[in-house]
Amino acid sequence: MADLTKKYDVLVAGGGNAALCAAIAARRGGASVLVCEMASKFYRGGNTRHTRNMRCAHDAATEILTGPYSEEEFWDDLLRLTGGQTDEELAKFMIRESKDILNWIVEQGVRWQPSLGGTLSLGRTNSFFLGGGRAMLNALYLTAEKLGVKIVYDAEVTDLQIEDGMFLSARLKQPIDGAAQIRASALVAAAGGFEANIEWLKEYWGEAADNFLIRGTPYNRGSILKLLLDKGVQDIGDPTQCHAVAIDARAPKFDGGIITRHDSVVFGIVVNKHAQRFYDEGEDIWPKRYAIWGRLVAAQPDQIAYIIFDSTVVTSFMPTLFPPIAGATIAELAGKLELDPVALEKTVTDFNAAVQPGTFDHTILDDCRTEGIAPPKTHWARRIDTPPYLAYPVRPGITFTYLGTRVNKQSRMVMKDGKPSANMFAAGEIMAGNVLGKGYAAGIGMTIGSVFGRVAGREAAKNARNW
Ligand SMILES: Cc1cc2nc3c(=O)[nH]c(=O)nc-3n(C[C@H](O)[C@H](O)[C@H](O)COP(=O)(O)OP(=O)(O)OC[C@H]3O[C@@H](n4cnc5c(N)ncnc54)[C@H](O)[C@@H]3O)c2cc1C
């Protein structure tokens, strides 16, 4: 039972990976720690529940990783995928610290499993959680509780009292055991981005945001991020930048998770509601391109698109929750998708006519390409000519947003005047924009949460105890 009337050394707002890493590190640092998780116990853990793996640098192959992934290679990848929009000092710090996280997280009870094969191609770079994100979280919660971290659920933080960059107290939406005002000597904000706040997304995307699906928790509404930015913390990151993939249009509005994501784009073509192709489906290997398709679909009329393929490739990719929609002819398929049959037939016929001979291999940039159509399909182009014809309807699936609070290497928030906050720290999605100006590589979300969560907790404990 948590006594909410007492003053804690460290208050952690949030209940996902970043929050738990911070809570454990702070407690191990000798601090009294209270975690306020907005969700109920069953739904605890935010987007972390949906994760599978984490990207960490390592010098050699291990039991679960097939080869080395040096700090330099990790940095090169990050530099390329962000187009240089990253804080170099902070990013290199994160990469260096990530090496130690592989073992540290195991010390906190988390277990790894051999990496998944198939289309992901992550066996060398990413470590997979045994049992997935939920099992990983359960281990962290168990460890935190054993260490004496106090955790309260259904505990939404709705206001923060901050004076001159110093956190004083937090207000809960509703009292827990009679207390609604929480006092602590330091704050760790680990409450996610604002991806579940459609109204906030609309400020940048307009009405289109109504058609976005949110892949993860409905609780990451950015309420703490907004409070912090309103109360003097410096922002970082472009509010329109986010991780967004193409997910099944039949997925629920929130929390559909990984099983609604479509990885079949490279095996077919993608058309919009006018049955027109709009982007090179074979531009690069899938792990480097899957995260652009959410934005591409977001830019199409009514934010809807259709992946069209034929029966020859059905077993080439990971099946998803929803079965494909089938038609014996392209025209029949078009009818089921409510597309103009004549337009879809013409698009498929033109595409088929443009396909050049080649040797198909989806694991490399093969020589199967089109000629004479725009946009081209530069790899893995094969004729769509074997019925039944199949389609998945897709919409933008928003994973998480990048606008956040600026932090330094202590994970300490930086105020608008450039001075470090006296006692406020941030970790995870809420500060991801420091490292991710744009782009994404699988597994970095959890690296950001674990590395900066651990640092934030350790520094918050030191701060609170005046070490
Ligand atoms: C489907 C899916 C799959 C993913 N797969 C991967 C993967 O394999 N690898 C990877 O690295 N990343 C993955 N990600 C991204 C990853 O989930 C995030 O980067 C990571 O979990 C962020 O951790 P966090 O602790 O910052 O946020 P979260 O885990 O989202 O936690 C935020 C917490 O804050 C709480 N909260 C929000 N507002 C308040 C408030 N006002 N008061 C109190 N609490 C509040 C929420 O309830 C939640 O518990 C995936 C995301 C999704 C949606």
PDB file of C-alpha atoms in Angstrom, residues 118-213:
ATOM      1  CA  GLY A 118      11.918 -13.994 -41.541  1.00  0.00           C
ATOM      2  CA  THR A 119      11.329 -10.592 -43.033  1.00  0.00           C
ATOM      3  CA  LEU A 120      12.644  -8.625 -40.087  1.00  0.00           C
ATOM      4  CA  SER A 121      16.392  -9.253 -40.634  1.00  0.00           C
ATOM      5  CA  LEU A 122      17.192  -8.127 -37.092  1.00  0.00           C
ATOM      6  CA  GLY A 123      19.053 -11.167 -35.770  1.00  0.00           C
ATOM      7  CA  ARG A 124      22.384  -9.371 -35.479  1.00  0.00           C
ATOM      8  CA  THR A 125      21.270  -5.995 -34.178  1.00  0.00           C
ATOM      9  CA  ASN A 126      18.191  -6.495 -32.004  1.00  0.00           C
ATOM     10  CA  SER A 127      17.577  -8.563 -28.881  1.00  0.00           C
ATOM     11  CA  PHE A 128      14.086 -10.071 -28.513  1.00  0.00           C
ATOM     12  CA  PHE A 129      12.238 -10.233 -25.181  1.00  0.00           C
ATOM     13  CA  LEU A 130      11.233 -13.737 -24.140  1.00  0.00           C
ATOM     14  CA  GLY A 131       7.437 -13.555 -24.087  1.00  0.00           C
ATOM     15  CA  GLY A 132       7.352 -10.102 -25.713  1.00  0.00           C
ATOM     16  CA  GLY A 133       6.904  -6.646 -24.204  1.00  0.00           C
ATOM     17  CA  ARG A 134       4.256  -7.676 -21.727  1.00  0.00           C
ATOM     18  CA  ALA A 135       6.485 -10.336 -20.163  1.00  0.00           C
ATOM     19  CA  MET A 136       9.328  -7.825 -20.118  1.00  0.00           C
ATOM     20  CA  LEU A 137       7.137  -5.341 -18.274  1.00  0.00           C
ATOM     21  CA  ASN A 138       5.862  -7.920 -15.814  1.00  0.00           C
ATOM     22  CA  ALA A 139       9.484  -8.682 -14.903  1.00  0.00           C
ATOM     23  CA  LEU A 140      10.265  -4.991 -14.383  1.00  0.00           C
ATOM     24  CA  TYR A 141       7.144  -4.445 -12.263  1.00  0.00           C
ATOM     25  CA  LEU A 142       7.967  -7.484 -10.149  1.00  0.00           C
ATOM     26  CA  THR A 143      11.521  -6.293  -9.562  1.00  0.00           C
ATOM     27  CA  ALA A 144      10.379  -2.763  -8.773  1.00  0.00           C
ATOM     28  CA  GLU A 145       7.858  -4.031  -6.230  1.00  0.00           C
ATOM     29  CA  LYS A 146      10.401  -6.346  -4.626  1.00  0.00           C
ATOM     30  CA  LEU A 147      12.782  -3.419  -4.265  1.00  0.00           C
ATOM     31  CA  GLY A 148      10.087  -1.390  -2.504  1.00  0.00           C
ATOM     32  CA  VAL A 149       8.977   0.943  -5.308  1.00  0.00           C
ATOM     33  CA  LYS A 150       5.399   2.059  -4.600  1.00  0.00           C
ATOM     34  CA  ILE A 151       3.063   1.822  -7.589  1.00  0.00           C
ATOM     35  CA  VAL A 152      -0.409   3.265  -7.985  1.00  0.00           C
ATOM     36  CA  TYR A 153      -2.740   2.575 -10.929  1.00  0.00           C
ATOM     37  CA  ASP A 154      -5.624   4.633 -12.322  1.00  0.00           C
ATOM     38  CA  ALA A 155      -3.393   7.530 -11.250  1.00  0.00           C
ATOM     39  CA  GLU A 156      -3.521  10.118 -14.017  1.00  0.00           C
ATOM     40  CA  VAL A 157      -1.302  13.129 -13.362  1.00  0.00           C
ATOM     41  CA  THR A 158      -3.288  16.163 -14.506  1.00  0.00           C
ATOM     42  CA  ASP A 159      -1.201  19.067 -13.214  1.00  0.00           C
ATOM     43  CA  LEU A 160       2.356  19.823 -12.170  1.00  0.00           C
ATOM     44  CA  GLN A 161       3.387  22.565  -9.771  1.00  0.00           C
ATOM     45  CA  ILE A 162       6.647  23.933 -11.151  1.00  0.00           C
ATOM     46  CA  GLU A 163       8.423  27.110 -10.007  1.00  0.00           C
ATOM     47  CA  ASP A 164      11.548  28.464 -11.720  1.00  0.00           C
ATOM     48  CA  GLY A 165      12.340  25.091 -13.261  1.00  0.00           C
ATOM     49  CA  MET A 166      11.793  23.276  -9.994  1.00  0.00           C
ATOM     50  CA  PHE A 167       9.155  20.574  -9.588  1.00  0.00           C
ATOM     51  CA  LEU A 168       7.201  20.815  -6.321  1.00  0.00           C
ATOM     52  CA  SER A 169       4.183  18.565  -6.616  1.00  0.00           C
ATOM     53  CA  ALA A 170       1.814  16.756  -8.960  1.00  0.00           C
ATOM     54  CA  ARG A 171      -1.960  16.631  -8.943  1.00  0.00           C
ATOM     55  CA  LEU A 172      -3.901  13.450  -9.652  1.00  0.00           C
ATOM     56  CA  LYS A 173      -7.195  13.478 -11.542  1.00  0.00           C
ATOM     57  CA  GLN A 174      -8.877  11.732  -8.649  1.00  0.00           C
ATOM     58  CA  PRO A 175      -7.675  11.178  -5.096  1.00  0.00           C
ATOM     59  CA  ILE A 176      -6.193   7.814  -4.187  1.00  0.00           C
ATOM     60  CA  ASP A 177      -6.728   6.917  -0.525  1.00  0.00           C
ATOM     61  CA  GLY A 178      -7.751  10.513   0.058  1.00  0.00           C
ATOM     62  CA  ALA A 179      -4.646  12.123  -1.475  1.00  0.00           C
ATOM     63  CA  ALA A 180      -4.643  13.988  -4.795  1.00  0.00           C
ATOM     64  CA  GLN A 181      -1.516  16.129  -4.380  1.00  0.00           C
ATOM     65  CA  ILE A 182       1.768  14.196  -4.570  1.00  0.00           C
ATOM     66  CA  ARG A 183       4.957  15.771  -3.250  1.00  0.00           C
ATOM     67  CA  ALA A 184       8.415  14.610  -4.299  1.00  0.00           C
ATOM     68  CA  SER A 185      11.967  15.960  -4.379  1.00  0.00           C
ATOM     69  CA  ALA A 186      12.423  15.018  -8.034  1.00  0.00           C
ATOM     70  CA  LEU A 187      10.224  14.175 -11.008  1.00  0.00           C
ATOM     71  CA  VAL A 188      10.851  11.679 -13.789  1.00  0.00           C
ATOM     72  CA  ALA A 189       8.402  12.268 -16.646  1.00  0.00           C
ATOM     73  CA  ALA A 190       8.023   9.026 -18.606  1.00  0.00           C
ATOM     74  CA  ALA A 191       4.462   9.399 -19.841  1.00  0.00           C
ATOM     75  CA  GLY A 192       4.874   8.820 -23.575  1.00  0.00           C
ATOM     76  CA  GLY A 193       4.187  11.029 -26.577  1.00  0.00           C
ATOM     77  CA  PHE A 194       0.882  12.551 -27.746  1.00  0.00           C
ATOM     78  CA  GLU A 195       0.037   9.984 -30.431  1.00  0.00           C
ATOM     79  CA  ALA A 196      -3.310   9.052 -28.849  1.00  0.00           C
ATOM     80  CA  ASN A 197      -4.491  12.667 -28.753  1.00  0.00           C
ATOM     81  CA  ILE A 198      -6.337  13.070 -32.066  1.00  0.00           C
ATOM     82  CA  GLU A 199      -7.184  16.717 -31.353  1.00  0.00           C
ATOM     83  CA  TRP A 200      -3.491  17.532 -30.851  1.00  0.00           C
ATOM     84  CA  LEU A 201      -2.531  15.577 -34.009  1.00  0.00           C
ATOM     85  CA  LYS A 202      -5.143  17.613 -35.896  1.00  0.00           C
ATOM     86  CA  GLU A 203      -3.228  20.813 -35.116  1.00  0.00           C
ATOM     87  CA  TYR A 204      -0.581  19.626 -37.584  1.00  0.00           C
ATOM     88  CA  TRP A 205      -2.421  17.129 -39.827  1.00  0.00           C
ATOM     89  CA  GLY A 206      -5.854  18.757 -40.027  1.00  0.00           C
ATOM     90  CA  GLU A 207      -8.963  16.627 -40.482  1.00  0.00           C
ATOM     91  CA  ALA A 208      -6.810  13.803 -41.923  1.00  0.00           C
ATOM     92  CA  ALA A 209      -5.914  12.844 -38.348  1.00  0.00           C
ATOM     93  CA  ASP A 210      -9.479  11.581 -37.850  1.00  0.00           C
ATOM     94  CA  ASN A 211      -8.552   8.697 -40.158  1.00  0.00           C
ATOM     95  CA  PHE A 212      -5.379   7.762 -38.289  1.00  0.00           C
ATOM     96  CA  LEU A 213      -5.343   4.585 -36.248  1.00  0.00           C
TER      97      LEU A 213
END
